[in-house]
């Protein structure tokens, strides 16, 4: 028969539980710090490799209009998928293998990855065996200052509402025209609308209104929160059926052939 603990034992148990809770909180804080360090360190490496000075501003954004939009009623775009509509699935929805891509539209390292392997990612979905799930972040706004990640993500939600192919095309245009990380070009809605003009058929009246009114800002915040809870510690990150893919060798992006081989190996398609 189990016996009730004595007062001294109870005190020891209570103290141990407090210590365990404090350790748990510290581990969570460490993960958040690691996410910032990993991403910013990667940015610094690539910036230095290109001879560019990088200024990091960790101050949080205080834009009243963006804050008000983020607290507006949640509207989930059509064609969103995953838990609470926080994932964008590209390719055949019932494909047996999944390539999960974790990115931030403002992340210059993501731009390097997309420039090298964005078309390869698209080709890997064409035979219907692999689908892509985009998990999008917005933490670089706090790391670098501004609101570009969140504003671009909300605009991408408006593109998704028009269709998955429209989202993917707009996604590619954003990376092809990504501003310098020291600037907050994606924080300008008019600039995003100009870029949207590069995607045929995207700038419908509904799209323009959604971007201008920041209709999908609350959804963007929810998507960003889902990324923060994912355990991923830096962008870009790619996983195939849960197995992480190596994206960089030193300061260089792995070439398409090497990237493809890794993806097929992880999916068991070789």
mmCIF file of C-alpha atoms in Angstrom:
data_model
loop_
_atom_site.group_PDB
_atom_site.id
_atom_site.type_symbol
_atom_site.label_atom_id
_atom_site.label_comp_id
_atom_site.label_asym_id
_atom_site.label_seq_id
_atom_site.Cartn_x
_atom_site.Cartn_y
_atom_site.Cartn_z
ATOM 1 C CA UNK A 1 0.000 0.000 0.000
ATOM 2 C CA UNK A 2 1.316 3.460 -0.921
ATOM 3 C CA UNK A 3 1.967 5.758 2.024
ATOM 4 C CA UNK A 4 1.417 9.509 2.079
ATOM 5 C CA UNK A 5 4.711 11.446 2.145
ATOM 6 C CA UNK A 6 5.801 13.126 5.353
ATOM 7 C CA UNK A 7 5.911 16.932 5.630
ATOM 8 C CA UNK A 8 9.672 16.934 5.028
ATOM 9 C CA UNK A 9 9.275 14.675 1.994
ATOM 10 C CA UNK A 10 6.493 16.894 0.682
ATOM 11 C CA UNK A 11 8.706 19.959 1.016
ATOM 12 C CA UNK A 12 11.511 18.181 -0.842
ATOM 13 C CA UNK A 13 9.111 17.138 -3.604
ATOM 14 C CA UNK A 14 7.748 20.677 -3.872
ATOM 15 C CA UNK A 15 11.264 22.128 -4.076
ATOM 16 C CA UNK A 16 12.250 19.585 -6.697
ATOM 17 C CA UNK A 17 9.181 20.425 -8.773
ATOM 18 C CA UNK A 18 10.001 24.143 -8.602
ATOM 19 C CA UNK A 19 13.547 23.428 -9.768
ATOM 20 C CA UNK A 20 12.270 21.231 -12.610
ATOM 21 C CA UNK A 21 9.812 23.927 -13.677
ATOM 22 C CA UNK A 22 12.573 26.553 -13.633
ATOM 23 C CA UNK A 23 14.780 24.256 -15.723
ATOM 24 C CA UNK A 24 11.952 23.694 -18.197
ATOM 25 C CA UNK A 25 11.427 27.448 -18.611
ATOM 26 C CA UNK A 26 15.144 28.011 -19.091
ATOM 27 C CA UNK A 27 15.267 25.304 -21.775
ATOM 28 C CA UNK A 28 12.419 27.002 -23.623
ATOM 29 C CA UNK A 29 14.172 30.375 -23.374
ATOM 30 C CA UNK A 30 17.395 28.777 -24.605
ATOM 31 C CA UNK A 31 15.581 27.414 -27.653
ATOM 32 C CA UNK A 32 14.265 30.885 -28.466
ATOM 33 C CA UNK A 33 17.732 32.394 -28.078
ATOM 34 C CA UNK A 34 19.221 29.652 -30.232
ATOM 35 C CA UNK A 35 16.727 30.358 -33.000
ATOM 36 C CA UNK A 36 17.817 33.994 -33.064
ATOM 37 C CA UNK A 37 21.542 33.178 -32.869
ATOM 38 C CA UNK A 38 21.437 30.482 -35.559
ATOM 39 C CA UNK A 39 19.546 32.610 -38.049
ATOM 40 C CA UNK A 40 21.447 35.831 -37.491
ATOM 41 C CA UNK A 41 24.776 33.963 -37.510
ATOM 42 C CA UNK A 42 23.914 32.473 -40.893
ATOM 43 C CA UNK A 43 23.018 35.921 -42.185
ATOM 44 C CA UNK A 44 26.315 37.319 -40.935
ATOM 45 C CA UNK A 45 28.342 34.529 -42.590
ATOM 46 C CA UNK A 46 26.755 35.115 -45.973
ATOM 47 C CA UNK A 47 26.887 38.883 -45.615
ATOM 48 C CA UNK A 48 30.580 38.793 -44.782
ATOM 49 C CA UNK A 49 31.226 36.387 -47.653
ATOM 50 C CA UNK A 50 29.714 39.011 -49.952
ATOM 51 C CA UNK A 51 31.613 41.853 -48.357
ATOM 52 C CA UNK A 52 28.459 43.385 -46.896
ATOM 53 C CA UNK A 53 28.258 44.925 -43.427
ATOM 54 C CA UNK A 54 25.259 43.735 -41.453
ATOM 55 C CA UNK A 55 23.489 45.816 -38.834
ATOM 56 C CA UNK A 56 21.126 43.878 -36.575
ATOM 57 C CA UNK A 57 18.358 45.678 -34.722
ATOM 58 C CA UNK A 58 16.605 43.524 -32.113
ATOM 59 C CA UNK A 59 14.003 46.143 -31.168
ATOM 60 C CA UNK A 60 10.398 44.987 -31.568
ATOM 61 C CA UNK A 61 8.092 46.734 -34.039
ATOM 62 C CA UNK A 62 5.578 49.199 -32.625
ATOM 63 C CA UNK A 63 3.558 49.950 -35.717
ATOM 64 C CA UNK A 64 0.015 50.682 -34.466
ATOM 65 C CA UNK A 65 -1.749 49.841 -37.706
ATOM 66 C CA UNK A 66 -0.013 46.474 -38.046
ATOM 67 C CA UNK A 67 -0.798 45.659 -34.429
ATOM 68 C CA UNK A 68 -4.450 46.540 -34.917
ATOM 69 C CA UNK A 69 -4.608 44.378 -38.039
ATOM 70 C CA UNK A 70 -3.018 41.437 -36.249
ATOM 71 C CA UNK A 71 -5.700 41.644 -33.542
ATOM 72 C CA UNK A 72 -8.581 41.774 -36.071
ATOM 73 C CA UNK A 73 -10.852 38.750 -36.640
ATOM 74 C CA UNK A 74 -9.023 35.700 -37.989
ATOM 75 C CA UNK A 75 -9.639 35.017 -41.682
ATOM 76 C CA UNK A 76 -7.966 31.872 -43.017
ATOM 77 C CA UNK A 77 -7.202 31.995 -46.745
ATOM 78 C CA UNK A 78 -8.778 29.478 -49.062
ATOM 79 C CA UNK A 79 -6.350 26.659 -49.932
ATOM 80 C CA UNK A 80 -4.570 26.799 -46.538
ATOM 81 C CA UNK A 81 -3.879 23.394 -45.016
ATOM 82 C CA UNK A 82 -2.405 21.783 -41.934
ATOM 83 C CA UNK A 83 -3.364 22.445 -38.299
ATOM 84 C CA UNK A 84 -5.533 25.588 -38.056
ATOM 85 C CA UNK A 85 -4.719 26.408 -41.679
ATOM 86 C CA UNK A 86 -1.125 27.394 -40.862
ATOM 87 C CA UNK A 87 0.555 25.370 -43.641
ATOM 88 C CA UNK A 88 0.686 25.930 -47.387
ATOM 89 C CA UNK A 89 0.775 22.668 -49.355
ATOM 90 C CA UNK A 90 2.158 22.772 -52.880
ATOM 91 C CA UNK A 91 1.917 19.756 -55.159
ATOM 92 C CA UNK A 92 -0.345 16.729 -55.033
ATOM 93 C CA UNK A 93 -2.088 16.760 -51.653
ATOM 94 C CA UNK A 94 -2.054 12.971 -51.325
ATOM 95 C CA UNK A 95 1.596 12.540 -52.345
ATOM 96 C CA UNK A 96 3.155 9.829 -50.139
ATOM 97 C CA UNK A 97 6.228 11.896 -49.219
ATOM 98 C CA UNK A 98 6.469 15.381 -47.712
ATOM 99 C CA UNK A 99 9.150 18.025 -48.063
ATOM 100 C CA UNK A 100 8.701 20.560 -45.248
ATOM 101 C CA UNK A 101 10.328 23.937 -45.947
ATOM 102 C CA UNK A 102 10.746 26.481 -43.143
ATOM 103 C CA UNK A 103 11.408 30.031 -44.335
ATOM 104 C CA UNK A 104 11.072 33.721 -43.551
ATOM 105 C CA UNK A 105 10.425 36.006 -46.537
ATOM 106 C CA UNK A 106 12.923 38.484 -45.130
ATOM 107 C CA UNK A 107 15.688 35.905 -44.599
ATOM 108 C CA UNK A 108 18.593 36.498 -47.021
ATOM 109 C CA UNK A 109 19.860 32.947 -46.487
ATOM 110 C CA UNK A 110 16.458 31.696 -47.685
ATOM 111 C CA UNK A 111 16.924 33.811 -50.803
ATOM 112 C CA UNK A 112 20.224 32.049 -51.513
ATOM 113 C CA UNK A 113 18.538 28.669 -51.091
ATOM 114 C CA UNK A 114 15.589 29.631 -53.316
ATOM 115 C CA UNK A 115 17.874 31.016 -56.024
ATOM 116 C CA UNK A 116 19.862 27.776 -56.123
ATOM 117 C CA UNK A 117 17.164 25.164 -55.564
ATOM 118 C CA UNK A 118 13.727 26.766 -55.859
ATOM 119 C CA UNK A 119 13.157 25.335 -59.333
ATOM 120 C CA UNK A 120 14.459 21.967 -58.166
ATOM 121 C CA UNK A 121 11.898 21.944 -55.350
ATOM 122 C CA UNK A 122 9.176 22.565 -57.933
ATOM 123 C CA UNK A 123 10.426 19.790 -60.245
ATOM 124 C CA UNK A 124 10.520 17.291 -57.384
ATOM 125 C CA UNK A 125 6.735 17.647 -57.007
ATOM 126 C CA UNK A 126 5.920 17.023 -60.649
ATOM 127 C CA UNK A 127 5.628 13.233 -60.588
ATOM 128 C CA UNK A 128 3.204 13.344 -57.644
ATOM 129 C CA UNK A 129 5.384 11.423 -55.194
ATOM 130 C CA UNK A 130 6.523 14.438 -53.147
ATOM 131 C CA UNK A 131 4.475 17.393 -51.935
ATOM 132 C CA UNK A 132 5.886 20.551 -50.346
ATOM 133 C CA UNK A 133 4.610 22.023 -47.104
ATOM 134 C CA UNK A 134 5.664 25.623 -46.477
ATOM 135 C CA UNK A 135 5.993 26.662 -42.815
ATOM 136 C CA UNK A 136 6.524 30.404 -42.788
ATOM 137 C CA UNK A 137 8.084 32.550 -40.076
ATOM 138 C CA UNK A 138 8.183 36.242 -39.185
ATOM 139 C CA UNK A 139 10.732 36.370 -36.364
ATOM 140 C CA UNK A 140 13.239 38.403 -38.380
ATOM 141 C CA UNK A 141 11.097 41.504 -37.862
ATOM 142 C CA UNK A 142 12.094 41.432 -34.194
ATOM 143 C CA UNK A 143 15.696 40.485 -34.946
ATOM 144 C CA UNK A 144 16.234 43.159 -37.587
ATOM 145 C CA UNK A 145 13.487 45.678 -36.794
ATOM 146 C CA UNK A 146 10.473 46.508 -38.927
ATOM 147 C CA UNK A 147 7.418 44.618 -40.176
ATOM 148 C CA UNK A 148 8.445 43.236 -43.574
ATOM 149 C CA UNK A 149 8.244 39.552 -42.695
ATOM 150 C CA UNK A 150 4.723 39.860 -41.289
ATOM 151 C CA UNK A 151 3.462 42.132 -44.061
ATOM 152 C CA UNK A 152 4.851 39.893 -46.802
ATOM 153 C CA UNK A 153 3.393 36.828 -45.093
ATOM 154 C CA UNK A 154 -0.053 38.461 -44.907
ATOM 155 C CA UNK A 155 0.196 39.366 -48.609
ATOM 156 C CA UNK A 156 1.188 35.770 -49.358
ATOM 157 C CA UNK A 157 -2.017 34.760 -47.576
ATOM 158 C CA UNK A 158 -3.965 36.929 -50.003
ATOM 159 C CA UNK A 159 -2.152 35.218 -52.884
ATOM 160 C CA UNK A 160 -2.962 31.805 -51.404
ATOM 161 C CA UNK A 161 -6.614 32.786 -51.297
ATOM 162 C CA UNK A 162 -6.381 33.260 -55.069
ATOM 163 C CA UNK A 163 -4.832 29.803 -55.551
ATOM 164 C CA UNK A 164 -1.855 27.662 -54.514
ATOM 165 C CA UNK A 165 -0.119 28.290 -57.850
ATOM 166 C CA UNK A 166 -0.591 32.032 -57.356
ATOM 167 C CA UNK A 167 0.931 31.713 -53.889
ATOM 168 C CA UNK A 168 3.953 29.825 -55.222
ATOM 169 C CA UNK A 169 4.507 32.335 -58.015
ATOM 170 C CA UNK A 170 4.241 35.263 -55.576
ATOM 171 C CA UNK A 171 6.527 33.425 -53.130
ATOM 172 C CA UNK A 172 9.149 33.150 -55.885
ATOM 173 C CA UNK A 173 8.763 36.816 -56.881
ATOM 174 C CA UNK A 174 9.267 37.924 -53.265
ATOM 175 C CA UNK A 175 12.547 36.038 -52.959
ATOM 176 C CA UNK A 176 13.742 37.202 -56.369
ATOM 177 C CA UNK A 177 13.110 40.815 -55.269
ATOM 178 C CA UNK A 178 14.025 40.576 -51.592
ATOM 179 C CA UNK A 179 15.346 43.912 -50.267
ATOM 180 C CA UNK A 180 18.609 44.256 -48.392
ATOM 181 C CA UNK A 181 18.226 42.862 -44.875
ATOM 182 C CA UNK A 182 19.094 46.304 -43.458
ATOM 183 C CA UNK A 183 16.007 47.724 -45.132
ATOM 184 C CA UNK A 184 12.346 46.931 -44.537
ATOM 185 C CA UNK A 185 11.105 47.053 -48.123
ATOM 186 C CA UNK A 186 8.488 44.353 -47.628
ATOM 187 C CA UNK A 187 6.905 46.507 -44.939
ATOM 188 C CA UNK A 188 5.521 48.749 -47.719
ATOM 189 C CA UNK A 189 2.156 47.428 -48.931
ATOM 190 C CA UNK A 190 2.349 49.436 -52.178
ATOM 191 C CA UNK A 191 5.700 47.812 -52.971
ATOM 192 C CA UNK A 192 4.224 44.344 -52.391
ATOM 193 C CA UNK A 193 1.338 45.193 -54.720
ATOM 194 C CA UNK A 194 3.828 46.320 -57.372
ATOM 195 C CA UNK A 195 5.642 42.984 -57.053
ATOM 196 C CA UNK A 196 2.334 41.132 -57.273
ATOM 197 C CA UNK A 197 1.943 42.659 -60.722
ATOM 198 C CA UNK A 198 4.681 40.276 -61.885
ATOM 199 C CA UNK A 199 2.348 37.314 -61.284
ATOM 200 C CA UNK A 200 -0.166 37.052 -64.134
ATOM 201 C CA UNK A 201 -3.751 37.189 -62.888
ATOM 202 C CA UNK A 202 -2.888 37.735 -59.232
ATOM 203 C CA UNK A 203 -3.904 41.383 -58.797
ATOM 204 C CA UNK A 204 -7.637 40.907 -58.640
ATOM 205 C CA UNK A 205 -9.751 43.474 -56.825
ATOM 206 C CA UNK A 206 -10.131 40.991 -53.955
ATOM 207 C CA UNK A 207 -6.363 40.494 -53.710
ATOM 208 C CA UNK A 208 -5.605 44.217 -53.721
ATOM 209 C CA UNK A 209 -8.245 44.875 -51.059
ATOM 210 C CA UNK A 210 -6.996 42.014 -48.866
ATOM 211 C CA UNK A 211 -3.393 43.252 -49.040
ATOM 212 C CA UNK A 212 -4.354 46.898 -48.475
ATOM 213 C CA UNK A 213 -6.697 46.080 -45.582
ATOM 214 C CA UNK A 214 -4.233 43.536 -44.113
ATOM 215 C CA UNK A 215 -7.047 41.004 -44.050
ATOM 216 C CA UNK A 216 -4.700 38.105 -43.464
ATOM 217 C CA UNK A 217 -2.501 39.747 -40.824
ATOM 218 C CA UNK A 218 -4.099 37.686 -37.999
ATOM 219 C CA UNK A 219 -3.554 34.531 -40.078
ATOM 220 C CA UNK A 220 0.080 35.554 -40.641
ATOM 221 C CA UNK A 221 0.506 35.912 -36.869
ATOM 222 C CA UNK A 222 -0.969 32.426 -36.361
ATOM 223 C CA UNK A 223 1.335 30.954 -39.021
ATOM 224 C CA UNK A 224 4.322 32.642 -37.378
ATOM 225 C CA UNK A 225 3.308 31.266 -33.973
ATOM 226 C CA UNK A 226 3.092 27.768 -35.454
ATOM 227 C CA UNK A 227 6.646 28.151 -36.753
ATOM 228 C CA UNK A 228 7.825 29.311 -33.338
ATOM 229 C CA UNK A 229 6.296 26.178 -31.793
ATOM 230 C CA UNK A 230 7.784 23.838 -34.409
ATOM 231 C CA UNK A 231 11.168 23.375 -32.734
ATOM 232 C CA UNK A 232 12.978 24.518 -35.890
ATOM 233 C CA UNK A 233 15.869 26.775 -34.869
ATOM 234 C CA UNK A 234 16.789 28.571 -38.086
ATOM 235 C CA UNK A 235 15.741 29.402 -41.628
ATOM 236 C CA UNK A 236 15.914 27.972 -44.165
ATOM 237 C CA UNK A 237 15.365 24.430 -42.942
ATOM 238 C CA UNK A 238 14.201 21.557 -45.138
ATOM 239 C CA UNK A 239 12.984 18.184 -43.902
ATOM 240 C CA UNK A 240 11.852 15.248 -46.006
ATOM 241 C CA UNK A 241 9.626 12.801 -44.165
ATOM 242 C CA UNK A 242 11.068 14.262 -40.965
ATOM 243 C CA UNK A 243 14.731 13.887 -42.017
ATOM 244 C CA UNK A 244 16.693 17.144 -42.218
ATOM 245 C CA UNK A 245 18.420 17.942 -45.510
ATOM 246 C CA UNK A 246 21.836 19.620 -45.715
ATOM 247 C CA UNK A 247 21.407 22.893 -47.584
ATOM 248 C CA UNK A 248 24.859 24.470 -47.349
ATOM 249 C CA UNK A 249 28.443 23.319 -47.703
ATOM 250 C CA UNK A 250 30.577 26.008 -46.080
ATOM 251 C CA UNK A 251 29.281 29.326 -47.404
ATOM 252 C CA UNK A 252 27.862 27.817 -50.603
ATOM 253 C CA UNK A 253 24.413 26.402 -51.264
ATOM 254 C CA UNK A 254 24.493 22.734 -52.251
ATOM 255 C CA UNK A 255 23.903 22.357 -56.011
ATOM 256 C CA UNK A 256 20.610 21.003 -57.399
ATOM 257 C CA UNK A 257 22.063 17.554 -58.090
ATOM 258 C CA UNK A 258 23.203 17.120 -54.487
ATOM 259 C CA UNK A 259 19.976 18.555 -53.109
ATOM 260 C CA UNK A 260 17.886 16.218 -55.293
ATOM 261 C CA UNK A 261 19.931 13.181 -54.268
ATOM 262 C CA UNK A 262 19.430 13.991 -50.587
ATOM 263 C CA UNK A 263 15.680 14.452 -51.008
ATOM 264 C CA UNK A 264 15.257 11.179 -52.902
ATOM 265 C CA UNK A 265 17.390 9.303 -50.402
ATOM 266 C CA UNK A 266 15.389 10.660 -47.461
ATOM 267 C CA UNK A 267 12.143 9.707 -49.213
ATOM 268 C CA UNK A 268 13.460 6.272 -50.205
ATOM 269 C CA UNK A 269 13.004 7.016 -53.888
ATOM 270 C CA UNK A 270 16.473 6.085 -55.144
#
